[in-house]
Coordinates of N, CA and C in Angstrom, one line a residue:
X14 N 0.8 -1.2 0.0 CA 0.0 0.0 0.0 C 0.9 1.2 0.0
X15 N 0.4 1.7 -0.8 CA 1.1 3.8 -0.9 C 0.3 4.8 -0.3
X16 N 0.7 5.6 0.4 CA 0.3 6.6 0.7 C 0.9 8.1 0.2
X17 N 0.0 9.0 -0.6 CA 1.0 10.3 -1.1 C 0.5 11.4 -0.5
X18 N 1.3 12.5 -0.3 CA 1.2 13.3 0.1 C 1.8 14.5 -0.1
X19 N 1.9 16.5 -0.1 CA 2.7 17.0 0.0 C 2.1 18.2 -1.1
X20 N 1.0 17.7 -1.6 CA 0.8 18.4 -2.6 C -0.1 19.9 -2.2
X21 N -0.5 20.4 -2.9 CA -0.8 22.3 -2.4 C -1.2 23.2 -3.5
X22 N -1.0 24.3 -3.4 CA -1.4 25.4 -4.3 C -0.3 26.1 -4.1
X23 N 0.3 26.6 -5.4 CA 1.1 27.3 -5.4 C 1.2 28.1 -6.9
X24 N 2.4 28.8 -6.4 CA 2.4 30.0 -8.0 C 3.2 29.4 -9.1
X25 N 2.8 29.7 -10.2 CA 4.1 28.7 -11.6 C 5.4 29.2 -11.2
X26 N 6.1 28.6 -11.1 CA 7.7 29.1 -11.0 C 7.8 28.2 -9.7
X27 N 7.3 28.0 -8.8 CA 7.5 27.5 -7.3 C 7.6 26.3 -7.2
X28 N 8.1 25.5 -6.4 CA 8.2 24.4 -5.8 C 7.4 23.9 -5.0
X29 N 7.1 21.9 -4.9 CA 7.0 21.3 -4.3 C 7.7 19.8 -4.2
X30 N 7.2 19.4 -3.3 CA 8.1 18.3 -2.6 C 7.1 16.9 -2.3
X31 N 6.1 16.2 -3.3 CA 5.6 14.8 -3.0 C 5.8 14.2 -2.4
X32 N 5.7 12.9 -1.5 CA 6.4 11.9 -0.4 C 4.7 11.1 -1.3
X33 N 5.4 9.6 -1.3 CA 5.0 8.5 -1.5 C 5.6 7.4 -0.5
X34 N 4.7 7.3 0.6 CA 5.5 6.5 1.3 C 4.7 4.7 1.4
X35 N 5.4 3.8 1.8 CA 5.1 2.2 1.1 C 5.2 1.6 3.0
X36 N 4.0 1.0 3.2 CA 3.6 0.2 4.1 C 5.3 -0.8 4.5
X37 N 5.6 -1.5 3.1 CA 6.8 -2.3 3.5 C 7.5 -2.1 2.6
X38 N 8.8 -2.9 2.8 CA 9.8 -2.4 1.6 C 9.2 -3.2 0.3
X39 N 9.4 -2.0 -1.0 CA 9.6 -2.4 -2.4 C 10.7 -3.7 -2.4
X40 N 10.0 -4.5 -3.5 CA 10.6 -5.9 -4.0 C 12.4 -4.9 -4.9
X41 N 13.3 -5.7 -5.1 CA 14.6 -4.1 -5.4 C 13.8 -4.6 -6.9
X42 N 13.6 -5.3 -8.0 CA 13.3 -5.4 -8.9 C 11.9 -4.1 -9.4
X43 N 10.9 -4.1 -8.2 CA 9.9 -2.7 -8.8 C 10.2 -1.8 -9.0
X44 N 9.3 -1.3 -9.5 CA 9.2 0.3 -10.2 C 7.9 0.8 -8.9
X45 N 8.7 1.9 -8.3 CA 7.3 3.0 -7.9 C 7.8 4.3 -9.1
X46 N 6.2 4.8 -9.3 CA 6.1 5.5 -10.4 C 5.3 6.8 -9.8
X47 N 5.6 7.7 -10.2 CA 4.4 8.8 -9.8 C 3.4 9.3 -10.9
X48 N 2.6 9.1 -11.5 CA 1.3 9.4 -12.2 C 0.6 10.4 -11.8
X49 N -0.4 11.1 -13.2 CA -1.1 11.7 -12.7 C -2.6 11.7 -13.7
X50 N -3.2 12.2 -13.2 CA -4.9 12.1 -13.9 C -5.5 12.3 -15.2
X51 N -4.5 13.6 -15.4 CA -4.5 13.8 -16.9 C -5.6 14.3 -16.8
X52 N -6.2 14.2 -18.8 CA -7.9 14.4 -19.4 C -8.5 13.4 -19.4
X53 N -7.6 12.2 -19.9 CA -8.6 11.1 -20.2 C -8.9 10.4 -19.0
X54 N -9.4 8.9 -19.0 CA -9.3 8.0 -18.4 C -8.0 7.0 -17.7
X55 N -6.8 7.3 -18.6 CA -5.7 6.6 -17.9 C -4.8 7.4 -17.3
X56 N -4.4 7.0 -16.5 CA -3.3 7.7 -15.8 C -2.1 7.9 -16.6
X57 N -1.4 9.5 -16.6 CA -0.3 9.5 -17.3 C 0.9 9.6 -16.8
X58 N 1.5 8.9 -17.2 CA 3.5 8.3 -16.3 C 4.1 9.6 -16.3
X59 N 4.6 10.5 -14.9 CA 5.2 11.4 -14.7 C 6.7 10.9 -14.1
X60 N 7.4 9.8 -13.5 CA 8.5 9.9 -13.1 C 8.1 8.2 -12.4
X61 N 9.5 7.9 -12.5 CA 9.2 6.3 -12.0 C 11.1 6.1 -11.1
X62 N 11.3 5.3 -10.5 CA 12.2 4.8 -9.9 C 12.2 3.2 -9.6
X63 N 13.2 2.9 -9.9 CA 13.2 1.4 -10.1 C 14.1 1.2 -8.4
X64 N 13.3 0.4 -7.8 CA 13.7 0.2 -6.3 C 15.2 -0.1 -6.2
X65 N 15.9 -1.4 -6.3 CA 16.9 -1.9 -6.2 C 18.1 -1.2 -6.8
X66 N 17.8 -0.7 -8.2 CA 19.2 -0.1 -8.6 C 19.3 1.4 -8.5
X67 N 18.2 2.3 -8.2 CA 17.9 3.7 -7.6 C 17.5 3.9 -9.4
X68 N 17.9 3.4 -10.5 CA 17.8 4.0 -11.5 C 16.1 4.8 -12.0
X69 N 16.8 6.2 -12.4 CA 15.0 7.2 -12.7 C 14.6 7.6 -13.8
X70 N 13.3 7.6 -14.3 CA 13.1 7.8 -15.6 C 11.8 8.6 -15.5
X71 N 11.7 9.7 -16.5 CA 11.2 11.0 -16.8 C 10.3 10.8 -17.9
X72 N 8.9 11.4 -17.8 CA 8.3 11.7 -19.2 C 8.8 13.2 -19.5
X73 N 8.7 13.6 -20.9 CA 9.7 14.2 -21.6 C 9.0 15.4 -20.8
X74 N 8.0 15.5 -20.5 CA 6.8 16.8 -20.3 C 7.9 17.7 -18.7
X75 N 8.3 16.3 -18.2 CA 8.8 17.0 -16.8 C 10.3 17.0 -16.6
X76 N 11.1 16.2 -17.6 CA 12.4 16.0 -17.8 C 13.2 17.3 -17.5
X77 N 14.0 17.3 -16.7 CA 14.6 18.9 -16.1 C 14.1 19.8 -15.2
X78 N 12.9 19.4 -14.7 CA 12.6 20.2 -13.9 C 11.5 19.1 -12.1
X79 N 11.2 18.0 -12.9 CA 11.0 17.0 -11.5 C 12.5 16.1 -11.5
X80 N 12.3 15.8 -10.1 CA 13.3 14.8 -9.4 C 12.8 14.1 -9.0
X81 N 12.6 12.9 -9.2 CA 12.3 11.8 -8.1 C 13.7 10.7 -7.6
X82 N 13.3 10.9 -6.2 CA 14.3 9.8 -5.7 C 14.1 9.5 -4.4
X83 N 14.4 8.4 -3.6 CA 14.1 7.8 -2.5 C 14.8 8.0 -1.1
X84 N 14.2 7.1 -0.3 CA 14.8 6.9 1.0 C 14.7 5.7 1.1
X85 N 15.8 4.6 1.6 CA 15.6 3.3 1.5 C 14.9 2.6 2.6
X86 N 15.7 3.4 4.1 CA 15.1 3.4 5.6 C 14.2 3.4 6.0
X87 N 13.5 4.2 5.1 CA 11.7 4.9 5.1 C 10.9 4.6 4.5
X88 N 11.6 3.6 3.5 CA 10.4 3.3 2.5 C 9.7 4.4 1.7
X89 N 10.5 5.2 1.2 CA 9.6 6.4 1.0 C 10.1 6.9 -0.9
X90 N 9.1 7.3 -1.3 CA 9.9 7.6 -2.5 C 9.1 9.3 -2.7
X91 N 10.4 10.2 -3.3 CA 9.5 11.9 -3.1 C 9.7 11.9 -5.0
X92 N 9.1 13.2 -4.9 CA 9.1 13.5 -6.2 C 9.2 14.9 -6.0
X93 N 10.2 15.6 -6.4 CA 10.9 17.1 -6.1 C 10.7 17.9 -7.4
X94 N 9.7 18.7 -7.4 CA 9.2 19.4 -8.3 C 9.4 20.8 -8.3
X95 N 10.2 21.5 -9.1 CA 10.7 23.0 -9.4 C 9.9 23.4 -10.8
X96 N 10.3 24.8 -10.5 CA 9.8 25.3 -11.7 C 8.0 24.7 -12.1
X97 N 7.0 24.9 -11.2 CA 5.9 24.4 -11.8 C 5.5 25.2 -12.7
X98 N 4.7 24.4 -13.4 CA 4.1 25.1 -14.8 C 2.0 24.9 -14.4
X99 N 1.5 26.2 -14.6 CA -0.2 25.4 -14.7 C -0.7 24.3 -15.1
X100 N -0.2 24.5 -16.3 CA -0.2 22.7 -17.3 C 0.1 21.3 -15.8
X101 N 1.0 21.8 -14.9 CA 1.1 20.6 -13.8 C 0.3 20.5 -12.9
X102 N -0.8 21.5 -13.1 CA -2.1 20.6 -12.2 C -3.0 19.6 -12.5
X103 N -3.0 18.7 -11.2 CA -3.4 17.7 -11.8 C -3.6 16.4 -10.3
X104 N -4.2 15.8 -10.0 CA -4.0 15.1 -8.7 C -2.9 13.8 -9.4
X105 N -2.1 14.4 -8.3 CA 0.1 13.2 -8.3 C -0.8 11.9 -7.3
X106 N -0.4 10.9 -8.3 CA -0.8 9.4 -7.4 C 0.5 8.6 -7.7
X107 N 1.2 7.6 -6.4 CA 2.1 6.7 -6.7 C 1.7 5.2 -7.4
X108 N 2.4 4.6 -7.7 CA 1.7 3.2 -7.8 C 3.5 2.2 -7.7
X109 N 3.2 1.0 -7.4 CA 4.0 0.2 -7.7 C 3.9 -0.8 -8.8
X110 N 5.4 -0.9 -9.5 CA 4.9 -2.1 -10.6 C 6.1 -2.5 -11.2
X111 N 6.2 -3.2 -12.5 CA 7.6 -4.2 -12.5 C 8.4 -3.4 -13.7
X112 N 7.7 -2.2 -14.5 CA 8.0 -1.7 -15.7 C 7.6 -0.4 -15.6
X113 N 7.7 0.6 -17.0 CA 7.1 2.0 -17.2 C 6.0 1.8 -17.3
X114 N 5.2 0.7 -17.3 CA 3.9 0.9 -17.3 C 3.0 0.9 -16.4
X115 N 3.5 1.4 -15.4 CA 3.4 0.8 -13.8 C 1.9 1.9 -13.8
X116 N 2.0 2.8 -14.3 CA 0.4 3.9 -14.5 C -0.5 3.0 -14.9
X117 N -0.6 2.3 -16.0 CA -1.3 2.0 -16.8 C -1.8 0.2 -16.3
X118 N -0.9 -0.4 -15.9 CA -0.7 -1.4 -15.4 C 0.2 -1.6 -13.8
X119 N -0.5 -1.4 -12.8 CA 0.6 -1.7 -11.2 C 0.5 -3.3 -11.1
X120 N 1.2 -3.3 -10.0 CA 1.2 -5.0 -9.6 C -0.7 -5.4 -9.3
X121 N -0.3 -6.4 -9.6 CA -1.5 -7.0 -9.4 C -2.4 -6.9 -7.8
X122 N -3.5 -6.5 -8.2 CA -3.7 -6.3 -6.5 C -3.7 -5.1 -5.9
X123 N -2.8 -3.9 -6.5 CA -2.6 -2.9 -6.0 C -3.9 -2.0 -6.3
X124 N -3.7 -1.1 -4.8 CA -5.0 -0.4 -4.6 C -4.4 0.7 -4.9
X125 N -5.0 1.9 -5.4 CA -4.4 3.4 -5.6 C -4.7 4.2 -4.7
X126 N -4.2 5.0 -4.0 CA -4.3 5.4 -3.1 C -5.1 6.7 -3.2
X127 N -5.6 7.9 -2.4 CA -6.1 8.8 -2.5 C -5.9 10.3 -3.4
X128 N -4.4 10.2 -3.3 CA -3.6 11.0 -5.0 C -3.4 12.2 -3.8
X129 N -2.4 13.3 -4.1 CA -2.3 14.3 -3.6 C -2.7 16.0 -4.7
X130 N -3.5 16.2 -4.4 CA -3.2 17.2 -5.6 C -2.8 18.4 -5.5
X131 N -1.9 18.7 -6.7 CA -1.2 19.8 -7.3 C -1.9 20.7 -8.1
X132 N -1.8 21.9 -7.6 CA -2.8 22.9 -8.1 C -1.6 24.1 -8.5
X133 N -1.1 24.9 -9.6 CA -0.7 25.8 -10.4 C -1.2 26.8 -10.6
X134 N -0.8 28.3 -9.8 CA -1.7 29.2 -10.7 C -0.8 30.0 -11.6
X135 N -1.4 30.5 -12.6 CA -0.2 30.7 -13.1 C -0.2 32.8 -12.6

């Protein structure tokens, strides 16, 4: 289970700081991913980390300007967001899963959590 948190209203240019934090430790082989709501019906892949090797991967939309990276102690994975743009509102949910499809597809079983949302004014 995930729980996210951290998210707010703020002005475009400003920062936030997500926290996804995990009941027990990630398998090192998963992916926690941070997603978000989008227009449509599927969730769209905003930043993922793959547990065991720390390795991170960006959709192009946030590349340069989100961070994601962990805490191993805490079970916790954040997602460090600068420079917001209005276009980044949107309610941030984590999920876990084995690939970049972890939005679209989590582990089996997995429940989504409540989402935190991020609000942009510009």
């Amino acid at each position: 289970q995930l729980a996210e948190s951290g998210g707010g209203l703020v002005q475009a240019g400003d920062s936030l700081r997500l926290s996804c934090a995990a009941d027990g430790r990630p398998y090192s082989s998963h992916v926690i991913g941070w997603c978000r709501q989008g227009r449509g019906n599927e969730r769209e892949f905003v930043a993922a980390i793959r547990w065991g090797s720390s390795r991170t991967y960006y959709a192009d939309s946030v590349k340069g300007r989100f961070t994601i990276s962990k805490n191993s102690a805490e079970n916790t994975v954040y997602l460090q967001m600068n420079s917001l743009k209005p276009e980044d509102t949107d309610a941030y949910y984590c999920a876990a899963g084995v690939d970049l499809g972890v939005c679209q597809q989590p582990l089996r079983g997995f429940t989504w959590g409540q989402g935190t949302q991020v609000t942009v004014s510009s």
